Coordinates of C-alpha atoms in Angstrom, one line a residue:
M1 CA 2.0 -8.1 22.2
Q2 CA 5.4 -8.4 20.6
P3 CA 6.4 -11.4 18.5
P4 CA 9.1 -13.7 20.1
L5 CA 12.5 -12.2 19.7
N6 CA 13.8 -15.5 18.5
A7 CA 11.2 -15.9 15.8
P8 CA 13.5 -15.2 12.8
L9 CA 16.2 -17.3 14.5
A10 CA 13.8 -20.2 14.9
R11 CA 12.8 -20.0 11.3
H12 CA 16.5 -19.9 10.3
H13 CA 17.0 -23.1 12.3
S14 CA 14.0 -24.7 10.7
V15 CA 15.5 -24.0 7.2
F16 CA 18.8 -25.4 8.4
F17 CA 17.3 -28.6 9.8
M18 CA 15.1 -29.0 6.8
I19 CA 18.2 -29.1 4.6
M20 CA 20.0 -31.4 6.9
R21 CA 17.0 -33.8 7.0
R22 CA 16.8 -34.0 3.2
L23 CA 20.6 -34.6 3.0
R24 CA 20.7 -37.1 5.8
A25 CA 20.8 -40.2 3.6
P26 CA 23.4 -39.0 1.0
L27 CA 25.6 -37.6 3.8
I28 CA 25.5 -40.9 5.7
L29 CA 26.3 -42.8 2.5
L30 CA 29.3 -40.6 1.8
I31 CA 30.6 -41.0 5.3
V32 CA 30.2 -44.8 5.0
I33 CA 32.0 -44.8 1.6
V34 CA 34.9 -42.7 2.9
S35 CA 35.2 -44.8 6.1
I36 CA 35.3 -48.1 4.2
S37 CA 37.8 -46.6 1.7
V38 CA 40.1 -45.3 4.4
L39 CA 39.9 -48.5 6.5
G40 CA 40.6 -50.7 3.4
L41 CA 43.5 -48.6 2.3
T42 CA 45.2 -48.8 5.7
L43 CA 44.8 -52.7 5.7
T44 CA 46.1 -53.2 2.1
P45 CA 49.8 -53.9 2.0
G46 CA 52.2 -51.8 -0.1
V47 CA 56.0 -51.6 -0.5
D48 CA 58.5 -48.8 0.2
D49 CA 61.6 -47.7 -1.8
E50 CA 63.6 -50.6 -0.3
G51 CA 61.0 -53.3 -1.2
R52 CA 59.8 -53.7 2.4
T53 CA 56.1 -54.2 3.2
H54 CA 54.5 -50.9 4.1
Y55 CA 51.0 -49.9 5.4
L56 CA 49.5 -46.4 5.1
S57 CA 48.6 -44.6 8.2
F58 CA 45.0 -43.4 8.7
F59 CA 46.1 -39.8 8.1
H60 CA 47.8 -40.6 4.7
A61 CA 44.9 -42.9 3.7
F62 CA 42.3 -40.2 4.6
Y63 CA 44.4 -37.6 2.7
F64 CA 44.6 -39.7 -0.4
I65 CA 40.9 -40.7 -0.4
S66 CA 39.9 -37.0 0.1
Y67 CA 41.6 -35.7 -3.0
T68 CA 40.9 -38.8 -5.0
A69 CA 37.2 -38.5 -4.3
T70 CA 37.2 -35.0 -5.8
T71 CA 38.9 -36.3 -9.0
I72 CA 41.9 -34.0 -8.5
G73 CA 44.7 -36.5 -8.0
F74 CA 48.1 -35.6 -6.7
G75 CA 49.8 -39.0 -7.2
E76 CA 50.4 -41.9 -5.0
I77 CA 51.9 -41.0 -1.6
P78 CA 54.1 -41.6 0.2
Y79 CA 55.4 -44.4 -2.1
A80 CA 54.1 -45.9 -5.3
F81 CA 51.2 -48.2 -4.7
S82 CA 51.3 -51.9 -5.0
D83 CA 48.9 -53.7 -7.3
Q84 CA 46.8 -54.6 -4.3
Q85 CA 46.5 -51.0 -3.2
R86 CA 45.7 -49.8 -6.8
L87 CA 43.0 -52.5 -7.1
W88 CA 41.4 -51.2 -3.8
V89 CA 41.7 -47.6 -5.0
L90 CA 39.8 -48.5 -8.2
F91 CA 37.0 -50.0 -6.1
C92 CA 37.0 -46.8 -3.9
I93 CA 36.8 -44.5 -7.0
Y94 CA 33.7 -46.2 -8.4
M95 CA 32.1 -46.2 -4.9
S96 CA 32.7 -42.5 -4.5
V97 CA 31.3 -41.7 -7.9
I98 CA 28.1 -43.5 -7.0
G99 CA 27.9 -41.7 -3.7
W100 CA 28.6 -38.2 -5.1
A101 CA 26.1 -38.8 -8.0
Y102 CA 23.4 -39.6 -5.4
T103 CA 24.4 -36.7 -3.2
L104 CA 24.4 -34.1 -6.1
G105 CA 21.0 -35.4 -7.3
T106 CA 19.6 -34.9 -3.9
V107 CA 21.0 -31.4 -3.6
F108 CA 19.5 -30.4 -7.0
A109 CA 16.2 -31.8 -6.0
L110 CA 16.4 -29.9 -2.7
L111 CA 17.1 -26.6 -4.4
A112 CA 14.0 -27.1 -6.6
D113 CA 11.9 -28.0 -3.6
R114 CA 9.0 -25.6 -3.2
S115 CA 8.7 -25.8 0.6
L116 CA 12.4 -25.0 1.0
Q117 CA 12.1 -22.0 -1.4
Q118 CA 9.2 -20.7 0.6
A119 CA 11.1 -21.1 3.9
I120 CA 14.1 -19.2 2.5
A121 CA 11.8 -16.5 1.1
M122 CA 10.1 -16.2 4.4
Q123 CA 13.4 -15.9 6.2
R124 CA 14.6 -13.2 3.9
F125 CA 11.2 -11.4 4.2
V126 CA 11.3 -11.4 8.0
R127 CA 14.8 -10.1 7.9
N128 CA 13.9 -7.2 5.6
V129 CA 10.9 -6.3 7.7
R130 CA 12.8 -6.3 10.9
R131 CA 15.4 -3.9 9.4
L132 CA 12.7 -1.3 8.6
G133 CA 13.2 1.8 10.6
E134 CA 10.8 4.0 8.7
P135 CA 7.0 4.1 9.3
F136 CA 5.2 1.6 7.0
Y137 CA 1.7 0.3 6.2
L138 CA 1.0 -3.5 6.0
V139 CA -0.9 -4.1 2.8
C140 CA -2.7 -7.4 2.6
G141 CA -3.6 -8.2 -1.0
Y142 CA -1.7 -6.9 -4.1
G143 CA -4.5 -7.0 -6.6
E144 CA -5.7 -3.9 -8.5
T145 CA -6.5 -2.0 -5.4
G146 CA -3.3 -3.0 -3.5
R147 CA -1.2 -1.9 -6.5
L148 CA -2.9 1.5 -6.6
I149 CA -2.4 1.9 -2.8
C150 CA 1.3 1.0 -2.9
Q151 CA 1.9 3.4 -5.8
A152 CA 0.2 6.2 -4.0
L153 CA 2.0 5.6 -0.8
D154 CA 5.3 5.4 -2.6
R155 CA 4.6 8.8 -4.2
Q156 CA 4.0 10.2 -0.7
G157 CA 7.3 8.8 0.6
L158 CA 5.7 6.1 2.7
R159 CA 6.9 2.5 2.9
A160 CA 4.7 -0.5 2.4
V161 CA 5.0 -4.3 3.3
V162 CA 2.9 -6.6 1.1
I163 CA 1.3 -10.0 1.8
E164 CA -0.2 -11.6 -1.3
K165 CA -1.4 -15.2 -1.8
D166 CA -0.7 -15.3 -5.6
E167 CA 3.0 -15.7 -6.3
S168 CA 2.7 -14.2 -9.8
K169 CA 1.4 -10.9 -8.3
V170 CA 4.3 -10.9 -5.8
G171 CA 6.7 -11.2 -8.7
E172 CA 5.1 -8.2 -10.4
I173 CA 6.2 -5.9 -7.5
D174 CA 9.8 -6.0 -8.7
L175 CA 8.7 -4.9 -12.2
H176 CA 7.2 -1.6 -10.8
S177 CA 9.5 1.3 -10.4
Y178 CA 9.0 2.0 -6.7
A179 CA 11.3 4.6 -5.1
A180 CA 11.9 2.3 -2.1
D181 CA 12.0 -1.5 -1.9
V182 CA 8.7 -3.1 -1.0
P183 CA 9.2 -6.3 1.1
A184 CA 6.6 -8.9 -0.1
I185 CA 5.8 -12.5 0.6
A186 CA 3.5 -15.0 -1.1
A187 CA 1.5 -16.2 1.9
D188 CA -2.0 -16.3 3.4
A189 CA -2.6 -13.0 5.1
S190 CA -5.4 -14.5 7.2
N191 CA -2.8 -16.4 9.2
P192 CA -2.0 -14.4 12.4
E193 CA 1.6 -15.8 12.4
T194 CA 2.1 -14.5 8.9
L195 CA 0.8 -11.1 10.0
Q196 CA 3.3 -11.0 12.9
Y197 CA 6.2 -11.9 10.6
A198 CA 5.1 -9.1 8.2
G199 CA 5.4 -6.6 11.0
L200 CA 1.9 -6.2 12.5
T201 CA 3.5 -5.7 15.9
H202 CA 6.6 -4.0 14.6
P203 CA 7.2 -0.6 16.3
S204 CA 7.3 1.2 12.9
C205 CA 4.0 -0.2 11.6
I206 CA 1.4 2.6 11.4
G207 CA -1.5 0.8 9.9
I208 CA -2.9 -2.3 8.3
I209 CA -4.9 -2.4 5.0
A210 CA -6.9 -5.5 4.2
L211 CA -7.7 -5.5 0.5
T212 CA -8.0 -9.2 -0.5
N213 CA -10.9 -10.3 -2.7
D214 CA -12.1 -12.7 0.0
D215 CA -14.4 -11.2 2.7
S216 CA -13.6 -14.0 5.2
A217 CA -9.8 -13.3 4.8
N218 CA -10.4 -9.6 5.4
L219 CA -12.5 -10.4 8.4
A220 CA -9.7 -12.6 9.8
I221 CA -7.1 -9.9 9.2
S222 CA -9.3 -7.3 11.0
I223 CA -9.8 -9.6 14.0
A224 CA -6.1 -10.4 14.2
A225 CA -5.2 -6.7 14.0
R226 CA -7.8 -5.8 16.7
L227 CA -6.4 -8.5 19.1
L228 CA -2.6 -8.3 18.4
A229 CA -2.3 -4.5 17.6
P230 CA -5.4 -2.7 18.9
R231 CA -3.8 0.7 18.6
L232 CA -3.2 0.4 14.9
P233 CA -5.8 1.9 12.5
T234 CA -7.3 -0.9 10.3
L235 CA -8.8 -0.4 6.9
A236 CA -10.7 -3.4 5.6
R237 CA -12.6 -4.1 2.4
A238 CA -16.0 -5.7 2.8
E239 CA -18.4 -6.4 -0.1
T240 CA -21.3 -7.7 2.0
R241 CA -23.2 -6.0 4.8
D242 CA -22.9 -9.0 7.0
T243 CA -19.1 -9.0 6.8
A244 CA -19.1 -5.2 7.5
A245 CA -21.3 -5.7 10.5
N246 CA -19.0 -8.4 11.8
M247 CA -15.9 -6.2 11.4
A248 CA -17.6 -3.4 13.1
S249 CA -18.4 -5.6 16.1
F250 CA -14.7 -6.2 16.5
G251 CA -13.9 -2.5 16.5
T252 CA -12.5 -2.1 13.0
R253 CA -12.2 1.6 12.5
H254 CA -12.7 1.9 8.7
I255 CA -14.8 -0.5 6.7
I256 CA -15.0 0.2 2.9
N257 CA -17.7 -1.3 0.7
P258 CA -17.0 -0.1 -2.8
F259 CA -20.5 -0.6 -4.0
E260 CA -22.1 1.0 -1.0
K261 CA -19.6 3.9 -1.3
F262 CA -20.6 4.5 -4.9
G263 CA -24.2 4.2 -4.0
D264 CA -23.8 7.1 -1.6
T265 CA -21.8 9.0 -4.3
L266 CA -24.6 8.5 -6.8
A267 CA -27.2 9.7 -4.3
L268 CA -25.0 12.8 -3.6
A269 CA -24.6 13.4 -7.4
L270 CA -28.4 13.4 -7.9
H271 CA -29.0 15.6 -4.8
T272 CA -26.0 18.0 -4.9
P273 CA -23.9 17.7 -8.1
A274 CA -21.4 20.4 -7.0
A275 CA -20.7 18.5 -3.8
W276 CA -20.2 15.3 -5.8
K277 CA -17.6 17.0 -8.1
L278 CA -15.9 18.6 -5.1
L279 CA -15.5 15.3 -3.4
G280 CA -14.2 13.7 -6.5
W281 CA -11.6 16.5 -7.0
L282 CA -10.4 16.2 -3.4
T283 CA -10.2 12.5 -3.1
G284 CA -8.8 11.6 -6.6
L285 CA -5.6 9.7 -7.1
P286 CA -2.5 12.1 -6.8
G287 CA -0.9 12.9 -10.1
T288 CA -4.1 12.6 -12.1
T289 CA -6.6 15.2 -13.5
F290 CA -10.2 15.2 -12.3
E291 CA -12.6 14.3 -15.1
R292 CA -15.5 16.7 -15.2
H293 CA -18.7 14.9 -16.0
R294 CA -22.1 16.3 -16.7
D295 CA -24.5 16.2 -13.8
P296 CA -26.7 13.0 -13.5
P297 CA -30.2 14.0 -14.7
R298 CA -33.3 13.4 -12.7
G299 CA -36.0 11.3 -14.3
H300 CA -36.6 7.7 -15.3
W301 CA -33.6 5.4 -15.0
I302 CA -32.9 1.8 -16.1
L303 CA -30.8 -0.6 -14.1
C304 CA -29.3 -3.8 -15.7
G305 CA -28.3 -6.4 -13.2
H306 CA -29.9 -6.6 -9.7
G307 CA -27.0 -8.2 -7.8
R308 CA -25.1 -6.7 -4.8
F309 CA -24.2 -3.6 -6.8
G310 CA -27.6 -3.2 -8.4
R311 CA -29.5 -3.4 -5.2
L312 CA -27.4 -0.6 -3.7
M313 CA -28.0 1.5 -6.8
V314 CA -31.7 1.1 -6.4
D315 CA -31.5 2.1 -2.8
A316 CA -29.6 5.3 -3.8
M317 CA -32.2 6.2 -6.4
D318 CA -35.1 5.5 -4.0
A319 CA -33.5 7.8 -1.5
E320 CA -33.7 10.6 -4.0
S321 CA -37.2 9.6 -5.3
V322 CA -35.9 8.7 -8.7
P323 CA -38.0 6.1 -10.6
V324 CA -36.1 3.1 -11.8
T325 CA -36.9 0.0 -14.0
I326 CA -34.8 -3.2 -13.3
I327 CA -33.7 -5.5 -16.1
D328 CA -32.5 -8.9 -14.8
R329 CA -32.5 -12.5 -16.0
R330 CA -34.4 -13.6 -12.9
P331 CA -37.2 -11.6 -11.2
P332 CA -35.8 -9.6 -8.3
E333 CA -37.1 -10.3 -4.8
D334 CA -38.1 -6.7 -4.6
I335 CA -41.5 -6.3 -6.4
S336 CA -42.0 -2.7 -5.5
H337 CA -40.2 -1.7 -8.7
R338 CA -41.0 -2.3 -12.4
W339 CA -38.8 -5.0 -13.8
V340 CA -38.1 -6.6 -17.2
Q341 CA -36.8 -10.1 -17.7
G342 CA -33.6 -10.2 -19.7
D343 CA -29.9 -9.2 -19.6
G344 CA -30.1 -5.8 -21.3
T345 CA -27.6 -6.7 -24.0
G346 CA -30.3 -6.9 -26.6
A347 CA -32.5 -4.0 -27.8
A348 CA -35.8 -5.9 -27.0
A349 CA -35.4 -5.8 -23.2
L350 CA -34.2 -2.2 -23.3
E351 CA -37.2 -1.2 -25.5
E352 CA -39.6 -2.9 -23.1
A353 CA -38.0 -1.0 -20.2
G354 CA -38.5 2.3 -21.9
I355 CA -35.0 3.2 -23.0
R356 CA -36.1 5.9 -25.4
E357 CA -37.8 7.9 -22.6
A358 CA -35.2 7.2 -20.0
V359 CA -32.6 9.8 -18.9
G360 CA -30.0 7.4 -17.6
I361 CA -28.9 3.7 -17.4
V362 CA -26.7 1.7 -15.1
A363 CA -24.9 -1.3 -16.6
G364 CA -24.1 -3.1 -13.4
T365 CA -23.7 -6.8 -14.1
S366 CA -20.6 -8.8 -13.0
S367 CA -19.4 -9.2 -16.7
D368 CA -17.4 -6.4 -18.3
V369 CA -18.3 -7.6 -21.8
D370 CA -22.1 -7.5 -21.0
N371 CA -21.8 -4.1 -19.4
L372 CA -20.1 -2.7 -22.5
S373 CA -22.6 -4.4 -24.7
I374 CA -25.5 -2.9 -22.7
A375 CA -24.0 0.6 -22.8
V376 CA -23.3 0.5 -26.5
T377 CA -26.8 -0.8 -27.4
A378 CA -28.5 1.7 -25.0
R379 CA -26.5 4.7 -26.4
E380 CA -27.6 3.7 -30.0
L381 CA -31.2 3.7 -28.9
N382 CA -31.0 7.0 -27.0
R383 CA -28.1 9.3 -27.8
K384 CA -28.8 11.7 -24.8
L385 CA -28.7 8.9 -22.3
F386 CA -26.5 9.3 -19.1
V387 CA -24.5 6.1 -18.9
I388 CA -23.0 4.6 -15.8
V389 CA -20.9 1.4 -16.5
R390 CA -19.5 -0.9 -13.9
Q391 CA -15.9 -2.1 -14.7
N392 CA -15.1 -5.2 -12.8
H393 CA -11.5 -5.8 -13.9
Y394 CA -8.9 -3.0 -14.0
T395 CA -7.2 -4.8 -16.9
N396 CA -10.1 -3.9 -19.2
R397 CA -9.4 -0.2 -18.7
A398 CA -8.5 0.4 -22.3
L399 CA -12.0 -0.9 -23.5
F400 CA -13.9 1.3 -21.1
Q401 CA -11.8 4.4 -21.9
A402 CA -12.5 3.8 -25.6
Y403 CA -16.2 3.8 -24.9
S404 CA -16.3 7.1 -22.9
S405 CA -19.2 6.6 -20.6
D406 CA -20.4 9.4 -18.3
I407 CA -19.2 7.5 -15.2
T408 CA -17.2 4.3 -15.0
V409 CA -17.4 2.6 -11.7
V410 CA -14.1 0.9 -10.8
P411 CA -14.3 -0.8 -7.4
S412 CA -10.5 -0.9 -7.0
E413 CA -10.3 2.9 -7.6
I414 CA -13.1 3.6 -5.2
I415 CA -11.4 1.7 -2.4
A416 CA -8.0 3.3 -3.2
H417 CA -9.5 6.8 -3.1
E418 CA -11.1 6.1 0.2
C419 CA -8.1 4.5 1.7
L420 CA -5.8 7.4 0.7
A421 CA -8.2 9.9 2.0
I422 CA -8.3 8.2 5.4
L423 CA -4.5 7.4 5.6
S424 CA -3.1 10.6 4.3
T425 CA -5.3 13.1 6.1
P426 CA -7.7 11.8 8.8
L427 CA -9.1 15.3 9.1
L428 CA -10.5 15.0 5.6
T429 CA -13.2 12.5 6.6
P430 CA -15.1 14.9 8.9
F431 CA -14.7 17.7 6.4
L432 CA -16.3 15.5 3.6
D433 CA -19.1 14.6 6.0
Q434 CA -19.7 18.3 6.5
I435 CA -19.7 18.8 2.7
R436 CA -22.5 16.3 2.2
Q437 CA -24.7 18.4 4.5
M438 CA -24.1 21.7 2.6
D439 CA -26.4 23.0 -0.1
E440 CA -25.8 23.1 -3.8
E441 CA -25.0 26.9 -3.9
W442 CA -22.3 26.7 -1.2
C443 CA -20.6 23.7 -2.7
A444 CA -20.7 25.3 -6.2
W445 CA -19.1 28.4 -4.8
L446 CA -16.3 26.4 -3.0
L447 CA -15.6 24.3 -6.1
E448 CA -15.3 27.4 -8.3
R449 CA -13.0 29.1 -5.9
M450 CA -10.7 26.1 -5.4
T451 CA -10.4 25.1 -9.1
R452 CA -10.0 28.6 -10.3
R453 CA -7.0 29.0 -8.1
L454 CA -5.5 25.5 -8.1
G455 CA -6.8 24.0 -11.4
W456 CA -8.5 20.7 -12.0
D457 CA -5.5 18.5 -11.4
V458 CA -6.0 16.4 -8.2
P459 CA -4.5 18.6 -5.5
E460 CA -2.4 17.6 -2.5
V461 CA -4.5 17.5 0.7
W462 CA -2.8 17.4 4.1
S463 CA -3.3 18.4 7.7
E464 CA -1.1 20.3 10.1
R465 CA -1.4 20.4 13.9
I466 CA -0.2 23.5 15.7
N467 CA 2.0 21.9 18.4
L468 CA 5.6 21.9 19.5
S469 CA 6.7 19.0 17.4
R470 CA 5.0 20.0 14.1
A471 CA 5.1 23.8 14.3
P472 CA 7.7 24.8 16.9
A473 CA 8.2 28.4 15.7
L474 CA 4.5 29.2 15.5
Y475 CA 3.6 27.4 18.7
R476 CA 6.2 29.3 20.8
R477 CA 5.0 32.7 19.5
L478 CA 1.3 31.7 20.2
M479 CA 2.2 30.6 23.7
R480 CA 3.8 34.0 24.3
G481 CA 0.5 35.6 23.6
E482 CA 1.0 36.8 20.0
T483 CA -2.0 37.0 17.7
I484 CA -1.3 35.4 14.3
T485 CA -3.9 35.0 11.6
L486 CA -4.1 32.4 8.8
D487 CA -3.6 35.2 6.2
R488 CA -0.1 35.8 7.5
L489 CA 0.9 32.1 7.4
L490 CA -0.3 31.4 3.9
R491 CA 2.4 33.5 2.3
S492 CA 5.7 32.7 0.6
H493 CA 8.8 32.9 2.7
A494 CA 10.6 34.0 -0.5
N495 CA 8.3 37.0 -0.9
R496 CA 5.8 37.8 1.9
H497 CA 3.6 39.8 -0.5
E498 CA 2.8 36.6 -2.5
F499 CA 0.4 33.9 -1.3
L500 CA 1.2 30.2 -1.4
A501 CA -0.9 28.1 -3.8
C502 CA -2.9 26.5 -1.0
E503 CA -6.1 27.1 1.0
V504 CA -7.4 26.1 4.5
L505 CA -10.5 24.0 4.1
F506 CA -11.2 23.1 7.7
L507 CA -10.1 24.2 11.1
D508 CA -10.6 21.8 14.0
R509 CA -10.2 22.8 17.6
D510 CA -10.2 20.9 20.9
D511 CA -13.3 22.7 22.1
D512 CA -15.3 21.3 19.2
D513 CA -15.2 24.6 17.4
H514 CA -15.0 23.6 13.7
L515 CA -14.7 26.1 11.0
M516 CA -15.5 25.3 7.3
V517 CA -13.2 27.3 5.0
P518 CA -12.1 29.8 7.7
L519 CA -11.5 33.4 6.7
G520 CA -7.9 34.7 6.4
S521 CA -8.5 36.9 9.4
T522 CA -9.1 33.9 11.7
P523 CA -6.5 33.8 14.5
V524 CA -4.6 30.6 15.1
R525 CA -4.6 28.9 18.5
P526 CA -2.2 26.3 20.0
G527 CA -3.6 22.8 19.4
D528 CA -5.5 23.8 16.2
E529 CA -5.5 21.3 13.4
L530 CA -5.7 22.6 9.9
L531 CA -6.8 20.8 6.7
L532 CA -5.1 22.3 3.7
V533 CA -5.3 21.8 0.0
G534 CA -2.8 23.0 -2.5
R535 CA -0.5 22.4 -5.5
P536 CA 2.6 20.3 -5.2
G537 CA 5.3 22.2 -3.3
A538 CA 2.9 24.3 -1.2
R539 CA 3.0 21.7 1.6
A540 CA 6.7 22.0 2.1
S541 CA 6.6 25.8 2.0
F542 CA 3.8 26.0 4.6
G543 CA 5.6 23.5 6.8
L544 CA 8.7 25.7 6.7
N545 CA 6.6 28.8 7.6
I546 CA 5.3 27.3 10.8
A547 CA 8.4 25.4 11.9
N548 CA 11.3 27.8 11.1
E549 CA 11.8 30.8 13.2
H550 CA 13.6 32.8 10.5
A551 CA 10.9 32.2 7.9
L552 CA 8.1 33.0 10.3
N553 CA 9.7 36.2 11.5
Y554 CA 10.1 37.3 7.9
L555 CA 6.4 36.7 7.3
L556 CA 5.3 38.6 10.4
T557 CA 7.8 41.5 10.4
G558 CA 9.4 41.6 7.0
E559 CA 12.9 41.3 8.6
D560 CA 15.4 38.5 7.9
L561 CA 17.0 37.2 11.0
P562 CA 20.7 36.4 10.8
G563 CA 21.3 32.7 10.5
G564 CA 23.9 30.7 12.4
W565 CA 25.6 31.2 15.8
F566 CA 28.2 33.6 14.6
W567 CA 25.9 35.9 12.7
E568 CA 23.3 35.9 15.5
K569 CA 26.1 36.9 18.0
L570 CA 27.4 39.6 15.7
S571 CA 23.9 41.0 15.2
R572 CA 23.3 41.2 19.0
K573 CA 26.6 43.1 19.4
R574 CA 25.6 45.6 16.7
Q575 CA 22.2 46.1 18.3
A576 CA 23.8 46.7 21.7
R577 CA 26.4 49.1 20.2
S578 CA 23.7 51.1 18.3
T579 CA 21.6 51.3 21.5
R580 CA 24.6 52.8 23.5
Q581 CA 25.2 55.4 20.8
L582 CA 21.6 56.7 21.1
P583 CA 21.3 60.0 23.1

């Protein structure tokens, strides 16, 4: 369903008529003043050069009143005025001053009117969105997570359109050095009309990301996207299981609960530490270095704060049969675990919970100050403690970095990592699902292999499909029956004896034949989709290898094809001449 073609025009008219309605009274007053002034001036007698009685025409009277009202003054025309005319002009001058003062006051008040500013901003926003010819994502919510998403998309060369309810956050967008302009509007993203104006049904929109801190708003956005643009992938944040279930019932493709996601990650870290590190390395924010943590130990753990986050942490530990003691101000409903009443910021509650014998602690309250206090107190009582701290606000990053916990849980970063993994490379999701099912030994081998070759900086992960549009050179050769292996494609087009700084992690085929970390001798087939990981620059080189006939021919044969029409024609003539000269 497309938005009405006259939607921006209608909004333009609404702004125009809003201005005219506000200026209706002062404009009518000015018209009345000018009309009375002109009429009175034509009725007031004057004298000409010969002393005869003379009356101004309507044209001369209107001309004189017009430049007199603007305080310019070109003199009395066409003859010097009589005393009666000058007396009437004095009256007109003071009337026009009153009228203009009232009009200018109304104009200044109109310019400061909030509703008019919003209407003009919306009109400008709609115009900017309509002019977008590049693919873009619609980001609803420019909080901590939205900012991270927009920055990552900008680094990948993708455009974003932002809807944010808080005007101050919208103003911050101009302060960030984005490579491309980010159209943004301060409005309610849960309003379907606002989503349409923001480009939900725009031909260039390739996805919508609902990241507001209100589950009901994210649910409304998901429903609107499902009904108005069912083909678009929708990523929605949900902090409660009820909201997630409601979103799923409407067909939302990707639902991200940051606490549930970290709960799964913690369970994976306890079960397969190497897989946990591998996932963190692959899904980190581009341009950062993966922080290597020590493995979470198995043994007695303590949890401070049994809210939404705390309950999911308990579920993760129960799944791995890890004993846990809960510290909370109010007794939790779950009585199957040992609990201590308190907040964990004092040593007494921690001592009662067995902090000296514990191997790890989770500071998971909704207060950053309390979480830091719990972590500092617990580390003083047990120096070897493995500490997981929940950071609720990204602005407190400096405090948490100064403390140096083993793991800092930042919901905004968890959501950003997951969104980027889904948006940038959809093939990464099934690969990560397969990783979670592998054993510790295999994951440790893959992690060692990848990081030894590519380093610990977060790599670039991308996918390539072998088809005519993405890999024309390779696709044509394969359709002619040639056999080409991965080993021959992963080489430099500058020197075919050197390998590119990238690896194939996953090969997906239409016949459900999936290969994890395929061998270099694996032949490539038309329609294959490859998941690759590599250093910056490797993606462009690999793309050239499979798309450019000259580069691919060099990799396969070691010969450089002549480039351009003239050189190709000359090369064919030389080959034909040499063939005729053969005995």
